[in-house]
PDB file of C-alpha atoms in Angstrom:
ATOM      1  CA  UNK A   1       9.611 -13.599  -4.646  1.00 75.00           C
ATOM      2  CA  UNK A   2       6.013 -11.962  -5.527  1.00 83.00           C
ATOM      3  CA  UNK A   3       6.147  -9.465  -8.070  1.00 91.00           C
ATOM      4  CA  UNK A   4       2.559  -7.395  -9.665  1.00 95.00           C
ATOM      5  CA  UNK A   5       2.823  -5.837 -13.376  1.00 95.00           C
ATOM      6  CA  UNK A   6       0.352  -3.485 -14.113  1.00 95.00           C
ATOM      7  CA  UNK A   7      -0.323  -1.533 -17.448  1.00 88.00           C
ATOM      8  CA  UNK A   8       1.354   1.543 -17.491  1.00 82.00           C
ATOM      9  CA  UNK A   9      -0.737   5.277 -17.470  1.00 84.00           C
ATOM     10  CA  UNK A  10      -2.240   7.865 -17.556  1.00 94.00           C
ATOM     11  CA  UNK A  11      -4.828   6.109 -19.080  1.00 95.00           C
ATOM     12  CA  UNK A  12      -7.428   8.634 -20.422  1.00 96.00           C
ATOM     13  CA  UNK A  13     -11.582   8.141 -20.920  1.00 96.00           C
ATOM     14  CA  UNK A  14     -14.485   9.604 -21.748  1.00 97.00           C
ATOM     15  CA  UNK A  15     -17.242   9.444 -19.185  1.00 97.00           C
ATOM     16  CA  UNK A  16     -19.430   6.309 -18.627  1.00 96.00           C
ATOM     17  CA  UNK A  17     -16.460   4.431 -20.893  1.00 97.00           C
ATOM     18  CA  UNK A  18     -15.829   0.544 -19.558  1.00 97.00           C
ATOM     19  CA  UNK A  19     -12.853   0.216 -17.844  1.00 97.00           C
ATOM     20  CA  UNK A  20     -10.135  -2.345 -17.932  1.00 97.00           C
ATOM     21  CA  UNK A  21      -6.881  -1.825 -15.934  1.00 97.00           C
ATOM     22  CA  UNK A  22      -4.709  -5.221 -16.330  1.00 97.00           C
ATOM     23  CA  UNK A  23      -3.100  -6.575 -13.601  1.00 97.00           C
ATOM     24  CA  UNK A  24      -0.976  -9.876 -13.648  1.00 97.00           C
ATOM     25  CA  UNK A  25       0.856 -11.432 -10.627  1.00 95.00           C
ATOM     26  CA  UNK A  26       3.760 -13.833  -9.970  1.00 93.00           C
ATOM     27  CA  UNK A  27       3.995 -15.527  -6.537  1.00 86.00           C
ATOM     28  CA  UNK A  28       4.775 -18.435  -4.805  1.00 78.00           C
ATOM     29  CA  UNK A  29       1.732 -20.290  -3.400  1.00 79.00           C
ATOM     30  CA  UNK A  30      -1.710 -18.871  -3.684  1.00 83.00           C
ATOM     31  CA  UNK A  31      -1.951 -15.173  -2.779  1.00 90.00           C
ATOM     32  CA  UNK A  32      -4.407 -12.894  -1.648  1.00 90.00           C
ATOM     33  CA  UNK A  33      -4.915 -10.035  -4.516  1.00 94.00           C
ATOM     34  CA  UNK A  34      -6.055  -6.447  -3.661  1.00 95.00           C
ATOM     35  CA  UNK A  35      -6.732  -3.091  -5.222  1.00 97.00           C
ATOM     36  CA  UNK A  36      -6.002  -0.569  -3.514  1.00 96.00           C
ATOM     37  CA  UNK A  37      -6.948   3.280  -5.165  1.00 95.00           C
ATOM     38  CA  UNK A  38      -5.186   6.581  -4.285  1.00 91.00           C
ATOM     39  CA  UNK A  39      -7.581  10.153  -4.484  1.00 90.00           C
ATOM     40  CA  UNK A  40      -5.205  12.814  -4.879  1.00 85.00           C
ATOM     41  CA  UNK A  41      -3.574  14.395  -2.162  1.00 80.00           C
ATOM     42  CA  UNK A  42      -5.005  10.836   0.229  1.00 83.00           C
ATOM     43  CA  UNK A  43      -3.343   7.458   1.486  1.00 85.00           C
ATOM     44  CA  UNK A  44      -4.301   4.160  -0.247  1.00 91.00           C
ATOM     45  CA  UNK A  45      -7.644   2.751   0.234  1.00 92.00           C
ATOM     46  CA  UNK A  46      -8.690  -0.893  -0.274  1.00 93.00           C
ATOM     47  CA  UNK A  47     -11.335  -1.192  -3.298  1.00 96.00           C
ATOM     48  CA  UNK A  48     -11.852  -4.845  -3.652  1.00 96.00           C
ATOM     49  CA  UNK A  49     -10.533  -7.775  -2.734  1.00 94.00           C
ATOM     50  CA  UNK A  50      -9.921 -11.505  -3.632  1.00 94.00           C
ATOM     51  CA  UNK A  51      -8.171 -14.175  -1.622  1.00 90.00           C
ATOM     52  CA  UNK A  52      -8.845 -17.580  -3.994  1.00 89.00           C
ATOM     53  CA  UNK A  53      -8.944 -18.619  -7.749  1.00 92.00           C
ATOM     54  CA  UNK A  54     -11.973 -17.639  -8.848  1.00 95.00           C
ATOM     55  CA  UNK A  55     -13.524 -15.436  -6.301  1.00 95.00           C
ATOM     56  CA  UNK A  56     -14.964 -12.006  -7.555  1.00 97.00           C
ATOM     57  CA  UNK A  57     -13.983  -8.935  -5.225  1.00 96.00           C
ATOM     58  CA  UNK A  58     -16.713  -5.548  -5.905  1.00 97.00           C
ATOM     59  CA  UNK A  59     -17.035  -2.635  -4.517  1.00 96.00           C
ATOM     60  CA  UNK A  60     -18.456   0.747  -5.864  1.00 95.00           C
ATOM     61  CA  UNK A  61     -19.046  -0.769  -9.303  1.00 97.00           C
ATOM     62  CA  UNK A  62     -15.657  -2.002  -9.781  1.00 98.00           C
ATOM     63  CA  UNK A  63     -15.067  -5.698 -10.088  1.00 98.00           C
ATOM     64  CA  UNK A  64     -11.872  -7.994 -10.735  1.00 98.00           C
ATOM     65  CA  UNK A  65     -11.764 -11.559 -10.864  1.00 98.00           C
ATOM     66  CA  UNK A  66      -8.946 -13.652  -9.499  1.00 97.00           C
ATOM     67  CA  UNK A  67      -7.841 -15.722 -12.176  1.00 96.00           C
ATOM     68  CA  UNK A  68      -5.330 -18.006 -11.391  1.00 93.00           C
ATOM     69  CA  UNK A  69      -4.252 -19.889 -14.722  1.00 94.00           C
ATOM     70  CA  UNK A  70      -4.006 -16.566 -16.652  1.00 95.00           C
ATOM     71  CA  UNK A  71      -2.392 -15.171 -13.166  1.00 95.00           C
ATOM     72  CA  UNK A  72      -4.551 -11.774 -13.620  1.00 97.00           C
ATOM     73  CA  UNK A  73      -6.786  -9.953 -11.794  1.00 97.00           C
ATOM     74  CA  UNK A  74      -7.559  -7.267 -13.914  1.00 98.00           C
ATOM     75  CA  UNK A  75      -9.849  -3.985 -12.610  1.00 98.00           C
ATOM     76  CA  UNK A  76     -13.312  -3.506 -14.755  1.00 98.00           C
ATOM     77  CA  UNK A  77     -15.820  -0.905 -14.745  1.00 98.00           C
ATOM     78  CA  UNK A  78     -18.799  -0.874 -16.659  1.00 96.00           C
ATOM     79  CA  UNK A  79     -19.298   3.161 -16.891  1.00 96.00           C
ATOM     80  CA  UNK A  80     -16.518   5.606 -15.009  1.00 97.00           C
ATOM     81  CA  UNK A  81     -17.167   8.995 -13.476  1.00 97.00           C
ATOM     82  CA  UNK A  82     -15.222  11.866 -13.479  1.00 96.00           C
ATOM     83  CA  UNK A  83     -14.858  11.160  -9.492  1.00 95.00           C
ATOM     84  CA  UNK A  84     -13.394   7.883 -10.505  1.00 97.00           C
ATOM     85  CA  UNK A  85     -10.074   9.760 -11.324  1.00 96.00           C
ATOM     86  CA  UNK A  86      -7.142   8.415  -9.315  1.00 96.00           C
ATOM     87  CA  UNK A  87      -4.294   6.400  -9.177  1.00 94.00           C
ATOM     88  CA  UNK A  88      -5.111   2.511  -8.763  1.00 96.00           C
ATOM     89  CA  UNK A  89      -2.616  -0.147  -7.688  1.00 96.00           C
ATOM     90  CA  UNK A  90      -2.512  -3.846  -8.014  1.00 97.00           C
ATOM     91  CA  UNK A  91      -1.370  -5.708  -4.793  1.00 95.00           C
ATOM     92  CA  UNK A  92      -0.746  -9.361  -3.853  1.00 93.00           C
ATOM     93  CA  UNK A  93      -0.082 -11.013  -0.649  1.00 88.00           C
ATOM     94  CA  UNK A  94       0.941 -14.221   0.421  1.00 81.00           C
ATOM     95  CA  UNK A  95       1.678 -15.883   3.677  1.00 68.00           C
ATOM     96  CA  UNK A  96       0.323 -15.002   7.131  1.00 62.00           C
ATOM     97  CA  UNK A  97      -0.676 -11.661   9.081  1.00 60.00           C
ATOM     98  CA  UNK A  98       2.824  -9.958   9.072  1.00 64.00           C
ATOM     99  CA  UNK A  99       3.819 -10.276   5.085  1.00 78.00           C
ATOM    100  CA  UNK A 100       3.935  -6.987   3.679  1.00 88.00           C
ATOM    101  CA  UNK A 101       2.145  -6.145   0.517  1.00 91.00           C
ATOM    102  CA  UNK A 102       3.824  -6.431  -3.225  1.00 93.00           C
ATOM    103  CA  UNK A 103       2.418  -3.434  -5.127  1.00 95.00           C
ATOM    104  CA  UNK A 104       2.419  -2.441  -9.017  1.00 94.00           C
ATOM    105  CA  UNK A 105       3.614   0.277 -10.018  1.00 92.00           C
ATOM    106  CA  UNK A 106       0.175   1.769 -10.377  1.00 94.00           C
ATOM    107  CA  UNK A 107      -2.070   3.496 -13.001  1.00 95.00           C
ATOM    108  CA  UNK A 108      -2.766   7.018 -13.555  1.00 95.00           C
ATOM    109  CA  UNK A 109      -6.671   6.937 -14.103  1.00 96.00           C
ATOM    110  CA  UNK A 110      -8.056  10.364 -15.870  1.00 97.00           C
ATOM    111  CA  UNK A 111     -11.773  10.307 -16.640  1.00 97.00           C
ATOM    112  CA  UNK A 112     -12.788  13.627 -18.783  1.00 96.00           C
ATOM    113  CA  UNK A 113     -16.419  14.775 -18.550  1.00 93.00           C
TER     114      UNK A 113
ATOM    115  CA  UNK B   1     -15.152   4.632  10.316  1.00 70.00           C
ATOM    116  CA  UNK B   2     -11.864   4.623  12.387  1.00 71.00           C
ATOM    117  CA  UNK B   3      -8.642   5.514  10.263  1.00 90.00           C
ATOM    118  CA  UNK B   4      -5.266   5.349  10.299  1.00 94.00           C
ATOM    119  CA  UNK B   5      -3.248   8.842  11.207  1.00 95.00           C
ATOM    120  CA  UNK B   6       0.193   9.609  10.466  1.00 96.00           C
ATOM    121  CA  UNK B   7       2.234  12.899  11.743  1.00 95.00           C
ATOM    122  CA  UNK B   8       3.610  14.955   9.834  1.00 94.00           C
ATOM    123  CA  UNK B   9       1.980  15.279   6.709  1.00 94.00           C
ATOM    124  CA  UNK B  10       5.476  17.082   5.079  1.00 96.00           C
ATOM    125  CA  UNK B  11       8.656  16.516   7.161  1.00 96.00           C
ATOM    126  CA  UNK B  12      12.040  18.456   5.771  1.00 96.00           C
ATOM    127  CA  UNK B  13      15.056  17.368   6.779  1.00 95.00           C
ATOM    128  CA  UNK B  14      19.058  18.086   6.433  1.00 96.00           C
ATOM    129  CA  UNK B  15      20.988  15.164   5.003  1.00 96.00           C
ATOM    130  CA  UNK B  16      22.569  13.408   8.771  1.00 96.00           C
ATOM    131  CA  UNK B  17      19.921  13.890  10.178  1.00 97.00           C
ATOM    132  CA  UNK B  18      17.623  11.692  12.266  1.00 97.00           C
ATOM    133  CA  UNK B  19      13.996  11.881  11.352  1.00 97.00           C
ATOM    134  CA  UNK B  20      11.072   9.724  13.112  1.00 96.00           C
ATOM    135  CA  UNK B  21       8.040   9.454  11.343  1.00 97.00           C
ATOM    136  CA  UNK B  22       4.616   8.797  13.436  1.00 97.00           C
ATOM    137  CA  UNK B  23       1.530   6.679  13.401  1.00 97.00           C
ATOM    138  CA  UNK B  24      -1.042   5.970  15.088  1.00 97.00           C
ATOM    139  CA  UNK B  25      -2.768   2.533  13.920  1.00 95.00           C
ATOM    140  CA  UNK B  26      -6.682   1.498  14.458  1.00 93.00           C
ATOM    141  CA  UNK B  27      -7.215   1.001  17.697  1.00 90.00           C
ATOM    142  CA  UNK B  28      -8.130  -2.767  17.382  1.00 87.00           C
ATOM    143  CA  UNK B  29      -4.923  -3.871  15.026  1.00 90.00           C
ATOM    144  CA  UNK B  30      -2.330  -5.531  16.024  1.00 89.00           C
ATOM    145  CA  UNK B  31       0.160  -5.941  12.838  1.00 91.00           C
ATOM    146  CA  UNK B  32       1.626  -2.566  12.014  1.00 94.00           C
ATOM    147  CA  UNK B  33       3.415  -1.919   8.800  1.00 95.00           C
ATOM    148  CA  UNK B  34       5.410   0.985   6.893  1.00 97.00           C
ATOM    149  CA  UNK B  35       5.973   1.588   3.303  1.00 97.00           C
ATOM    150  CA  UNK B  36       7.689   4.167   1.016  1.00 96.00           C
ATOM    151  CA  UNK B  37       7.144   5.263  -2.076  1.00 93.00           C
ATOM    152  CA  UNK B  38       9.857   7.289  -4.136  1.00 93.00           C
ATOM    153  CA  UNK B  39       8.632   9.523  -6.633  1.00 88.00           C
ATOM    154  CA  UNK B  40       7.199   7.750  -9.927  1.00 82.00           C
ATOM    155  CA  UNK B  41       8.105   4.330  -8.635  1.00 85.00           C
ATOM    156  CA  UNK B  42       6.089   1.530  -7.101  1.00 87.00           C
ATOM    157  CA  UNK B  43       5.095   1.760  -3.345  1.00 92.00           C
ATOM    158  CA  UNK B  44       7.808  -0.771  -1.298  1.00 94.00           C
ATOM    159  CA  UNK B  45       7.386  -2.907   1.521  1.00 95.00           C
ATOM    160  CA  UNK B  46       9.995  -1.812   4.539  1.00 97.00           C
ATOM    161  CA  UNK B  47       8.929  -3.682   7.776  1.00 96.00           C
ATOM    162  CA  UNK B  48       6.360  -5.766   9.682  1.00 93.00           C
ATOM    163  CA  UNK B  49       5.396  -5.575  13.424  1.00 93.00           C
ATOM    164  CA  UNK B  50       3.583  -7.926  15.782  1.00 90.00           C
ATOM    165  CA  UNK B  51       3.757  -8.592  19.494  1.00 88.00           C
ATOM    166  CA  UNK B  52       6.303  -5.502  19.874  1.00 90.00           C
ATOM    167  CA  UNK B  53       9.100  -7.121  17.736  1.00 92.00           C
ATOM    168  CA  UNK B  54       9.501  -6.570  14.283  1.00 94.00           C
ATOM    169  CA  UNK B  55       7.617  -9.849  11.694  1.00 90.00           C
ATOM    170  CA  UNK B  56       9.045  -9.398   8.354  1.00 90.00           C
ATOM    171  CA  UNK B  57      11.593  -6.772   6.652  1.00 93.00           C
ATOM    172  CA  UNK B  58      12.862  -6.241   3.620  1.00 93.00           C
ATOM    173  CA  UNK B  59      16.079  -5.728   1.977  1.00 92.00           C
ATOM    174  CA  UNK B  60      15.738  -1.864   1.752  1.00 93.00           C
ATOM    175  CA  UNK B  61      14.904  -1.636   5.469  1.00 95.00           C
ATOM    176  CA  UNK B  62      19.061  -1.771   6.527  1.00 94.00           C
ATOM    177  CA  UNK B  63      20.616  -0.700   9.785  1.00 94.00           C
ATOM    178  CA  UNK B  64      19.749   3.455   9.456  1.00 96.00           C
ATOM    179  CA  UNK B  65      16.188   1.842  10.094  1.00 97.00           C
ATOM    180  CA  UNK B  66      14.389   1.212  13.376  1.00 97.00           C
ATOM    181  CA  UNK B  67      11.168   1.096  14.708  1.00 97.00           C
ATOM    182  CA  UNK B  68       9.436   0.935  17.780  1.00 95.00           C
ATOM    183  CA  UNK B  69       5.637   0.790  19.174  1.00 92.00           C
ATOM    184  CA  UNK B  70       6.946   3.849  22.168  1.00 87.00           C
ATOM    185  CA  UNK B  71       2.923   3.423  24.043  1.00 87.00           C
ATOM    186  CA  UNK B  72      -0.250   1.759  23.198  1.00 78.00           C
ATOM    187  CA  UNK B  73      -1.268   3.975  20.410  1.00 88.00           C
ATOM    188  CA  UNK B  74       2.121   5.527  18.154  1.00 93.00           C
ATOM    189  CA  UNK B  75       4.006   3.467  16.092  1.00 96.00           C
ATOM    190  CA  UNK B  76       7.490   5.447  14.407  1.00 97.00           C
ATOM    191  CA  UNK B  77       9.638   4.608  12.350  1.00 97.00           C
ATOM    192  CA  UNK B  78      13.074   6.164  12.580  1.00 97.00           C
ATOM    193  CA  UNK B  79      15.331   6.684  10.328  1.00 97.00           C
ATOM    194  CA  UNK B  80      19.139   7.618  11.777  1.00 95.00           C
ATOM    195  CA  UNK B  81      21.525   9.525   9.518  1.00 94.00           C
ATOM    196  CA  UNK B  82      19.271  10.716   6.482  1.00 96.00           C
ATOM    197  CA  UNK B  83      20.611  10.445   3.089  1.00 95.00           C
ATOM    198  CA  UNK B  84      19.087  12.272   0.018  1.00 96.00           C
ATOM    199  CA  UNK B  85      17.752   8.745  -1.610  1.00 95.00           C
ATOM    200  CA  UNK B  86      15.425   8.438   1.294  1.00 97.00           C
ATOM    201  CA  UNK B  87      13.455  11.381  -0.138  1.00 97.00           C
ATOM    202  CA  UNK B  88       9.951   9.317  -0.404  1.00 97.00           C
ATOM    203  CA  UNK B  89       6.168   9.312   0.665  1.00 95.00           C
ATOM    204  CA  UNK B  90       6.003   6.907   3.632  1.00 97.00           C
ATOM    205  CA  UNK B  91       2.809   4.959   4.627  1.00 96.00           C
ATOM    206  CA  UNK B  92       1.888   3.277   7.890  1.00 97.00           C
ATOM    207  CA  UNK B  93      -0.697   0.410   7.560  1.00 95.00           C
ATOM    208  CA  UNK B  94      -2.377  -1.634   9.993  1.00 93.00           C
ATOM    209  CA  UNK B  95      -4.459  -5.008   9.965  1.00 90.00           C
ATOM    210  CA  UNK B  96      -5.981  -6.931  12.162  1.00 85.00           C
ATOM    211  CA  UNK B  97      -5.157 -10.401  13.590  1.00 67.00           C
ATOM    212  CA  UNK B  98      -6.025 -13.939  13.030  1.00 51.00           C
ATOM    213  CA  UNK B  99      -6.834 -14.604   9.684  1.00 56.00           C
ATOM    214  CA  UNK B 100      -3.559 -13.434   8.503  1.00 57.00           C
ATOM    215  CA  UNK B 101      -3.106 -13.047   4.395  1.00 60.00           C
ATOM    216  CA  UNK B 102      -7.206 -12.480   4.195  1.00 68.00           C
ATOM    217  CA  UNK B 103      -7.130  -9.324   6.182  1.00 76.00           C
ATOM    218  CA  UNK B 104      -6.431  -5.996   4.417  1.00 84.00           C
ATOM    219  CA  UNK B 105      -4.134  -3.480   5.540  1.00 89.00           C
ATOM    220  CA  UNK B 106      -5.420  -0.115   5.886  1.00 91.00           C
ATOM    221  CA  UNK B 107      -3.234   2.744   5.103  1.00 94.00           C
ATOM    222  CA  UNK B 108      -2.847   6.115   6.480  1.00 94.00           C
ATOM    223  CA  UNK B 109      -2.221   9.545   4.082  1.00 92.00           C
ATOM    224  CA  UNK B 110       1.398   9.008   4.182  1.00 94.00           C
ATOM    225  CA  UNK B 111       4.112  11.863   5.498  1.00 96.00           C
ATOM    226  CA  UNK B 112       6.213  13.219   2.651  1.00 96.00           C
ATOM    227  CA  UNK B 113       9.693  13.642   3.734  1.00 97.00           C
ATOM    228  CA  UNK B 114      12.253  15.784   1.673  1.00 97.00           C
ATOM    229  CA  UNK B 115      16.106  15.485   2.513  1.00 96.00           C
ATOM    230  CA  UNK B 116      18.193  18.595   1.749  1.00 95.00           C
TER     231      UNK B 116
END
């Protein structure tokens, strides 16, 4: 079955620090790869996006890349904020509409002013 | 932007008991989805639903588990006879239709349900 390692947190930074939360993936077939980020005290939101080798997913200047022979699809930001502070998790999907999502365990993102 | 809603936001429970845990999806989705997530460990996958029946479950999502799209709007998930492990943040997702694995599932706030 599908299965997401992330690194594990808190991970700490400065603000405007670069960013790199690691994300690797096993599945079967080619999945779709997500992250999704978690504001304290909210539900999961969908940050970016990827669904083949290759393809960059962005969105609020983060960006992962969905690499398929290094099976990663690591999170990068160039410069954090302290609003950037959350929890972040990995995700991969595979199949058709109904197939559930395979999460990481997530990472603890603190960014100190 | 239209959202996903789930009721309560803290449920508290006795250990036996039956609990049912609401949703109400996006309006325009038709593949409903719940998850838990125990605290400190990785949110799980419990069950799929499409064209009232359920898709996909997993292995966690046993007998004690149903669920059930009651009108054109809720979607619950019940759980029958409570037991302490089921303690857990639980998240209803939606997606839309068609383009199946492309689609994203959006996810509501979760209900946090405590077993005594």
């Amino acid at each position: 079955g599908n299965s997401v390692t992330q690194m594990e947190g808190p991970v700490t930074l400065s603000e405007e620090a670069f960013l790199t939360i690691n994300c690797t993936y096993t599945a079967t077939g080619y999945p779709s790869l997500f992250w999704y980020v978690q504001y304290p005290g909210e539900g999961l939101q969908l940050l970016l996006k990827a669904t083949k080798a290759d393809d960059k997913g962005s969105n609020k200047g983060f960006e992962a890349t969905y690499r398929k022979e290094t099976t990663s699809f690591h999170l990068e930001k160039g410069s954090v904020q302290v609003s950037d502070s959350a929890v972040y998790f990995c995700a991969s999907r595979s199949g058709g509409g109904a197939d559930g999502l395979t999460f990481g365990k997530g990472t603890h993102l603190i960014i100190q002013p | 932007e239209p959202e996903v809603t789930q009721t309560p936001s803290h449920q508290v429970t006795q250990m036996g008991q039956e609990v049912i845990l609401r949703c109400v999806p996006i309006s325009n989705h038709l593949y409903f989805y719940w998850y838990r997530q125990i605290l400190g460990q990785k949110v799980e996958f419990l069950v799929s639903f499409y064209n009232n029946e359920i898709s996909e479950k997993s292995e966690i999502f046993d007998d004690q588990f149903s669920v059930e799209r009651p009108d054109g709007s809720n979607f619950t998930l019940k759980i029958r006879s409570t037991k302490l492990e089921d303690s857990a943040m639980y998240f209803c997702a939606s997606s839309e239709s068609n383009t199946g694995r492309n689609q994203p599932q959006h996810f509501g706030d979760g209900t946090r349900l405590s077993i005594l």
